[in-house]
CSV table of C-alpha atoms in Angstrom, one decimal:
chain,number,residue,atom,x,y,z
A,296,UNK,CA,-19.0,39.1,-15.7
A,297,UNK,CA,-21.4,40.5,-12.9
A,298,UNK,CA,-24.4,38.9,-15.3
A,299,UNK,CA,-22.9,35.3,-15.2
A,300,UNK,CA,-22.2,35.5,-11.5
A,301,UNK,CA,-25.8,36.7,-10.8
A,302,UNK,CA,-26.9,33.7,-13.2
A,303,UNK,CA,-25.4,31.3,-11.2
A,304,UNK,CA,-26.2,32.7,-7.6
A,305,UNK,CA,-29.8,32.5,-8.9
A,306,UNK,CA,-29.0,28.9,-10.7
A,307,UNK,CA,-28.0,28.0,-7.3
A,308,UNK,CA,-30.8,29.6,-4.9
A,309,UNK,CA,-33.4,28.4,-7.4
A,310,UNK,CA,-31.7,24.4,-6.7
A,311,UNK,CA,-32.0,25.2,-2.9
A,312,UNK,CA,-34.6,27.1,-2.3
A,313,UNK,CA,-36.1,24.8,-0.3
A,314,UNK,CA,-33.6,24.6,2.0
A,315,UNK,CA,-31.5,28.0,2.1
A,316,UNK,CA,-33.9,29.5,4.6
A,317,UNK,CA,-32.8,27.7,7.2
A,318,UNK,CA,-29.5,29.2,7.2
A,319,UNK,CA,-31.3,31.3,9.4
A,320,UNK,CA,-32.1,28.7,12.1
A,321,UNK,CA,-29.2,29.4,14.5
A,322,UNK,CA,-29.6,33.3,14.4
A,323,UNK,CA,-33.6,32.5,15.2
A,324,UNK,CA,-32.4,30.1,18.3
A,325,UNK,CA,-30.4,33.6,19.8
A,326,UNK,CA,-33.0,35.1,19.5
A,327,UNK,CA,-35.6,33.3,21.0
A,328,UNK,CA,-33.8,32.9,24.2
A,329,UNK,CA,-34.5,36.4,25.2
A,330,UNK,CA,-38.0,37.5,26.8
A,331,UNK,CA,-40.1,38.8,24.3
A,332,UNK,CA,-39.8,42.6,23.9
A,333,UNK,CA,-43.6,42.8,23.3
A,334,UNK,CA,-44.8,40.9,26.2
A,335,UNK,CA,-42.2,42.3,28.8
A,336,UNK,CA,-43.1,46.2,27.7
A,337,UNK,CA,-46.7,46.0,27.1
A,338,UNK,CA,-48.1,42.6,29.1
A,339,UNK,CA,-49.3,39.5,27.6
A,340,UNK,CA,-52.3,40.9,25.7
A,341,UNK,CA,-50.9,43.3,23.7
A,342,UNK,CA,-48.2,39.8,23.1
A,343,UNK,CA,-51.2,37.8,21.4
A,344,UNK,CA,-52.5,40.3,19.2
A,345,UNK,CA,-48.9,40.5,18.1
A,346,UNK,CA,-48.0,37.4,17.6
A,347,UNK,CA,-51.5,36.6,15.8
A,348,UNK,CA,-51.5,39.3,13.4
A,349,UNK,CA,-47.9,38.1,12.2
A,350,UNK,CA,-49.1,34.5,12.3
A,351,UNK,CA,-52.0,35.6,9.6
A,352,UNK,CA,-49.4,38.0,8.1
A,353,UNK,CA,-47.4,34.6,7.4
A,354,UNK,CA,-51.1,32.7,6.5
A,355,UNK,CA,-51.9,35.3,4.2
A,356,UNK,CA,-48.7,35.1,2.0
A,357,UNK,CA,-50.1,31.4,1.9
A,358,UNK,CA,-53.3,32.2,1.0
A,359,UNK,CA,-51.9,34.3,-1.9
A,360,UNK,CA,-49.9,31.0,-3.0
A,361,UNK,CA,-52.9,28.8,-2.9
A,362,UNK,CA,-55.4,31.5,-5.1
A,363,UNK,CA,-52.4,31.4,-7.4
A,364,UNK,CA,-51.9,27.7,-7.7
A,365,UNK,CA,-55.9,27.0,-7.6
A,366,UNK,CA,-55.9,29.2,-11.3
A,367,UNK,CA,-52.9,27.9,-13.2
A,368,UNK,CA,-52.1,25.3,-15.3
A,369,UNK,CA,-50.2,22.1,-15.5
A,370,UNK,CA,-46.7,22.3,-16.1
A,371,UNK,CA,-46.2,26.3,-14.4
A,372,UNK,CA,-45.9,27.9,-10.7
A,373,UNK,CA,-44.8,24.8,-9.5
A,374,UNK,CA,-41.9,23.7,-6.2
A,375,UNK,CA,-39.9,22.1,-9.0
A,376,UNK,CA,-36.0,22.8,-7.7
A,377,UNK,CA,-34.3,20.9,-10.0
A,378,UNK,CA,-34.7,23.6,-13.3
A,379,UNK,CA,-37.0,25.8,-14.7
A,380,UNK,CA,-39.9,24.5,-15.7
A,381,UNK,CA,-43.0,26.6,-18.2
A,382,UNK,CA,-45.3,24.7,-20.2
A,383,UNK,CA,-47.1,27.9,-21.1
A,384,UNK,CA,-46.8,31.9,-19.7
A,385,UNK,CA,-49.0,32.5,-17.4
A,386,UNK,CA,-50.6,36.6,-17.7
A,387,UNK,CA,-53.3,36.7,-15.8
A,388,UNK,CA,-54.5,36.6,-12.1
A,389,UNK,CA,-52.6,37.6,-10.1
A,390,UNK,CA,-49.9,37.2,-12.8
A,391,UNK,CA,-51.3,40.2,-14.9
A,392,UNK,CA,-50.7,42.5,-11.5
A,393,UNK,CA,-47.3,41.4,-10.7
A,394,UNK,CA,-44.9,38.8,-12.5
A,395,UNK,CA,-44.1,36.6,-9.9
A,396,UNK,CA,-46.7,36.3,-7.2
A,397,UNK,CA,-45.4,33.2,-5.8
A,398,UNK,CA,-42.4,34.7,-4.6
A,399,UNK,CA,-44.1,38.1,-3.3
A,400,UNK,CA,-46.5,35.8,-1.6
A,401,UNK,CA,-42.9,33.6,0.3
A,402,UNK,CA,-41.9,37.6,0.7
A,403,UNK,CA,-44.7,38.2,3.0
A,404,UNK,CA,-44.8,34.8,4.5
A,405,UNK,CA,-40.7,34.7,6.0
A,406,UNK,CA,-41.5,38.1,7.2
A,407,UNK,CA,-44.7,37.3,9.1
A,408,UNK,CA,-42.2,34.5,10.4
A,409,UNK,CA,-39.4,36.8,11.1
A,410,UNK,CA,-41.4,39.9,12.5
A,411,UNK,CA,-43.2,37.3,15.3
A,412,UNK,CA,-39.9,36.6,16.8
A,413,UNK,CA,-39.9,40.0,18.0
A,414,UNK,CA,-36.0,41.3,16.7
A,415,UNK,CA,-35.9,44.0,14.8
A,416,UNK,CA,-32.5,43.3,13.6
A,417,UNK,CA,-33.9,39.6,12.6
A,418,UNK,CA,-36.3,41.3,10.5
A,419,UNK,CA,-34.2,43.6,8.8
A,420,UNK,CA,-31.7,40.7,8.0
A,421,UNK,CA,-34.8,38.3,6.8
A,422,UNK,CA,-35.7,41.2,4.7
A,423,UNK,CA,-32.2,42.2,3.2
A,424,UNK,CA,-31.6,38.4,2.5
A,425,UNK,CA,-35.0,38.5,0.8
A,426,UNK,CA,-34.2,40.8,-1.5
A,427,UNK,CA,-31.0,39.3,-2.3
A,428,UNK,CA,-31.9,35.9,-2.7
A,429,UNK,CA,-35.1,36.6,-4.7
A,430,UNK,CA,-33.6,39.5,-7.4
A,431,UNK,CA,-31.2,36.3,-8.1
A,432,UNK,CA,-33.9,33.7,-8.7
A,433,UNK,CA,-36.1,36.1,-10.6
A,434,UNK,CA,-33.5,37.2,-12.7
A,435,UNK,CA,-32.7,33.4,-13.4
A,436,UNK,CA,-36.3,32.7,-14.4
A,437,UNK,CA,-36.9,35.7,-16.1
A,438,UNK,CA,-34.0,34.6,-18.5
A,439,UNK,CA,-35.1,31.1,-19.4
A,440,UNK,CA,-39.0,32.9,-19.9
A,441,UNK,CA,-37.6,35.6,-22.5
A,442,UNK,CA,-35.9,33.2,-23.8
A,443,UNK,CA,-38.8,30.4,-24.5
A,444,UNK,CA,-41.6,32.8,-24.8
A,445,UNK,CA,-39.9,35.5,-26.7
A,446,UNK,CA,-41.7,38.3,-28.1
A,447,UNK,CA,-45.0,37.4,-26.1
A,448,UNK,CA,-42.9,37.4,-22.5
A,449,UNK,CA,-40.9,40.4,-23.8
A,450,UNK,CA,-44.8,42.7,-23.7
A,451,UNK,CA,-45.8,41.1,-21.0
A,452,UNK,CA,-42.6,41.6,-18.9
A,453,UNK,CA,-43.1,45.8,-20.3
A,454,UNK,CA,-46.8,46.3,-18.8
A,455,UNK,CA,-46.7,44.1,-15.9
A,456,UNK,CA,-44.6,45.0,-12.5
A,457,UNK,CA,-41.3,42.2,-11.6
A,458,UNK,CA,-42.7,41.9,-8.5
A,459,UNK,CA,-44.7,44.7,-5.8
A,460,UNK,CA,-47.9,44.5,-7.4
A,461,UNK,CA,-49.6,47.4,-9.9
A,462,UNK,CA,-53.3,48.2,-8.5
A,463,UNK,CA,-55.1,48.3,-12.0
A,464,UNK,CA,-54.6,46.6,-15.4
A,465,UNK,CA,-56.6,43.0,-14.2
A,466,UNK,CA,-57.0,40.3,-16.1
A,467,UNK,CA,-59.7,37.6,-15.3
A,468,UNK,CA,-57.8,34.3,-14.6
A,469,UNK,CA,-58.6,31.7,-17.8
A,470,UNK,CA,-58.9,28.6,-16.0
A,471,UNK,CA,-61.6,28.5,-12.9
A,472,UNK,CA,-60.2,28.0,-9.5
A,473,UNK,CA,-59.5,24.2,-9.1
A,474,UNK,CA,-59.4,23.4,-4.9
A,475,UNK,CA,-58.6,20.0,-5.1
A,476,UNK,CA,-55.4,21.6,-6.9
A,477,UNK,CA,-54.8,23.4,-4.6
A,478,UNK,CA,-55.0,20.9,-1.7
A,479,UNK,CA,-52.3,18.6,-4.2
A,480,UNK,CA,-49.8,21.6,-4.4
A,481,UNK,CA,-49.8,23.3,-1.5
A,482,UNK,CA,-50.1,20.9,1.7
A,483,UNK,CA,-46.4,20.9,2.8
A,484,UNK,CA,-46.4,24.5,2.8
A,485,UNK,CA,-49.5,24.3,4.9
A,486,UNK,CA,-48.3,22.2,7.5
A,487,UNK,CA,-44.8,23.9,7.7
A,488,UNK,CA,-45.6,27.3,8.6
A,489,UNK,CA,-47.8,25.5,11.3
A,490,UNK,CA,-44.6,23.6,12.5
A,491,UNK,CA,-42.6,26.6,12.3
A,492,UNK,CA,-45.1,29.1,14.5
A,493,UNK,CA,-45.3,25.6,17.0
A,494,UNK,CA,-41.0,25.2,17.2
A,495,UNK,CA,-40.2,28.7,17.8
A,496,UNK,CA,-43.0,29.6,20.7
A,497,UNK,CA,-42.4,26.7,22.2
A,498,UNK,CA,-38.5,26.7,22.0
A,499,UNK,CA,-38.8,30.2,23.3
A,500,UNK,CA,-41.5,29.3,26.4
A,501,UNK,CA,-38.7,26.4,27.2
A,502,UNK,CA,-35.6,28.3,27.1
A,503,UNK,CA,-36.5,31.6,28.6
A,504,UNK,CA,-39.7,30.6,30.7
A,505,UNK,CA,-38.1,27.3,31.8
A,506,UNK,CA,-42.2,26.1,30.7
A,507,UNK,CA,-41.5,22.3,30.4
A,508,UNK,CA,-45.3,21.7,29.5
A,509,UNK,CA,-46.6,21.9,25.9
A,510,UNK,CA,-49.3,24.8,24.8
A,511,UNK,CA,-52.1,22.2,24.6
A,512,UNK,CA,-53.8,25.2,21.9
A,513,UNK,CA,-50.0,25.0,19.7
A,514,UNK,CA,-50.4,21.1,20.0
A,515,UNK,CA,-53.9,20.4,18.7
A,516,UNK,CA,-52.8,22.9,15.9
A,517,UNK,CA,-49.6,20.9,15.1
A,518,UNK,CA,-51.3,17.1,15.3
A,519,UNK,CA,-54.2,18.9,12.7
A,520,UNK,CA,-52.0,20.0,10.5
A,521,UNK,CA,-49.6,16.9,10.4
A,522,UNK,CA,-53.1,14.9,10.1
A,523,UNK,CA,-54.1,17.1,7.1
A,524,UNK,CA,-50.1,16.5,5.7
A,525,UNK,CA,-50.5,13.0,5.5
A,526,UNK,CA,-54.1,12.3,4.6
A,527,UNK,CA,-53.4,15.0,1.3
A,528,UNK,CA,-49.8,12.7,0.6
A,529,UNK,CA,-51.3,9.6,0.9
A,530,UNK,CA,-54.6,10.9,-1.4
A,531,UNK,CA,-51.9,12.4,-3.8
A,532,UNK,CA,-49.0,9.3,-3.6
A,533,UNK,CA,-51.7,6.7,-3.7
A,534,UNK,CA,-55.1,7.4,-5.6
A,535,UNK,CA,-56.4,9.4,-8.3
A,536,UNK,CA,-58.9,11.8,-5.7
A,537,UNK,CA,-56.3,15.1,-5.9
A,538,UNK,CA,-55.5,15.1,-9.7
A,539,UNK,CA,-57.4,17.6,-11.8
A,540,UNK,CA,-57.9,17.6,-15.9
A,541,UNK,CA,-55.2,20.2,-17.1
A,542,UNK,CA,-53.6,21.0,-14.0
């Protein structure tokens, strides 16, 4: 049956959803070792504002992550990959505009990746996969929530949008905005779009610029946010300093 195959497709992007993205790795490497379309037409300039505005198109799908993560509570909207896992539903926030903000907050972030590389075809690919890959873990989740939840998911699911985001119906999040959760959750994310934004400019300045010398701007960004990875895993691996009543 269609449903069981979408089930298991979902089963199985949900296991390696950390990893599945970088499928995409070899296509990025062809493109990166062609001049950039930007910079060639329209001059260096015009090439920064680009690239920044995609780099905070990327940031902000963070940013959306991390006001998500700062509101919920223990045991929900967590990177378990492993199997589902909802200690209680989760219906307002961001979560009373659009059912899964987490993953319309990844959405935006792979596309501010994919759109700074400068292919359109790259894009539309990163976008088609997207929609694939995600209607398959979505379906997978919402499953095992009907099921748990039951009646109480089933009127959520009926006023709130599965994913683009309604404009009105808000609902006050219930728990205040914990940082330090925040900082516990969501530090490997913040470091690897850093790393990501560092590998492909300067693969691309190396391969089609023959630029052996690092972007000394790129590198203070990458040793700060490799400095903030390992101060936040040590403070979360090794004392008490991150962990937050309830959360």
């Amino acid at each position: 049956m269609i449903a069981d195959s979408i089930a298991r497709q979902g089963r199985w992007f949900f296991r390696w959803r950390s990893y599945v993205l970088l499928g995409f790795a070899p296509l990025a490497l062809m493109v990166i070792m062609r001049p950039e379309p930007v910079e060639v037409q329209f001059g260096t300039v015009v090439d920064t504002i680009y690239e920044t505005a995609f780099i905070a198109l990327a940031f902000l799908g963070l940013a959306i992550r991390a006001y998500v993560v700062g509101h919920v509570p223990a045991g929900t909207s967590g990177r378990n990959t492993r199997g589902q896992v909802a200690e209680t539903l989760n219906t307002t926030g961001l979560y009373s505009l659009t059912r899964n903000p987490l993953y319309l907050a990844n959405a935006i972030s792979c596309m501010g990746v994919a759109l700074f590389l400068q292919d359109i075809w790259f894009a539309l690919l990163m976008a088609l996969f997207l929609i694939v890959y995600l209607e398959r873990i979505i379906a997978t989740e919402e499953a095992f929530l009907a099921q748990k939840f039951g009646e109480a998911y089933r009127n959520w699911a009926a006023e709130v949008p599965v994913f683009f985001p309604r404009f009105s119906g808000w609902k006050a999040p219930e728990l205040p905005f914990s940082f330090r959760n925040v900082l516990r959750r969501e530090y490997s994310g913040f470091f690897g779009l850093i790393a990501i934004f560092f590998a492909l400019d300067q693969s691309r300045e190396l391969l089609t610029e023959n630029q052996t010398l690092v972007d000394m701007d790129w590198l203070a960004a990458l040793v700060f946010g490799a400095v903030v990875y390992c101060v936040l895993r040590w403070a979360k691996k090794r004392t008490r300093l991150l962990n937050v009543r309830g959360r």
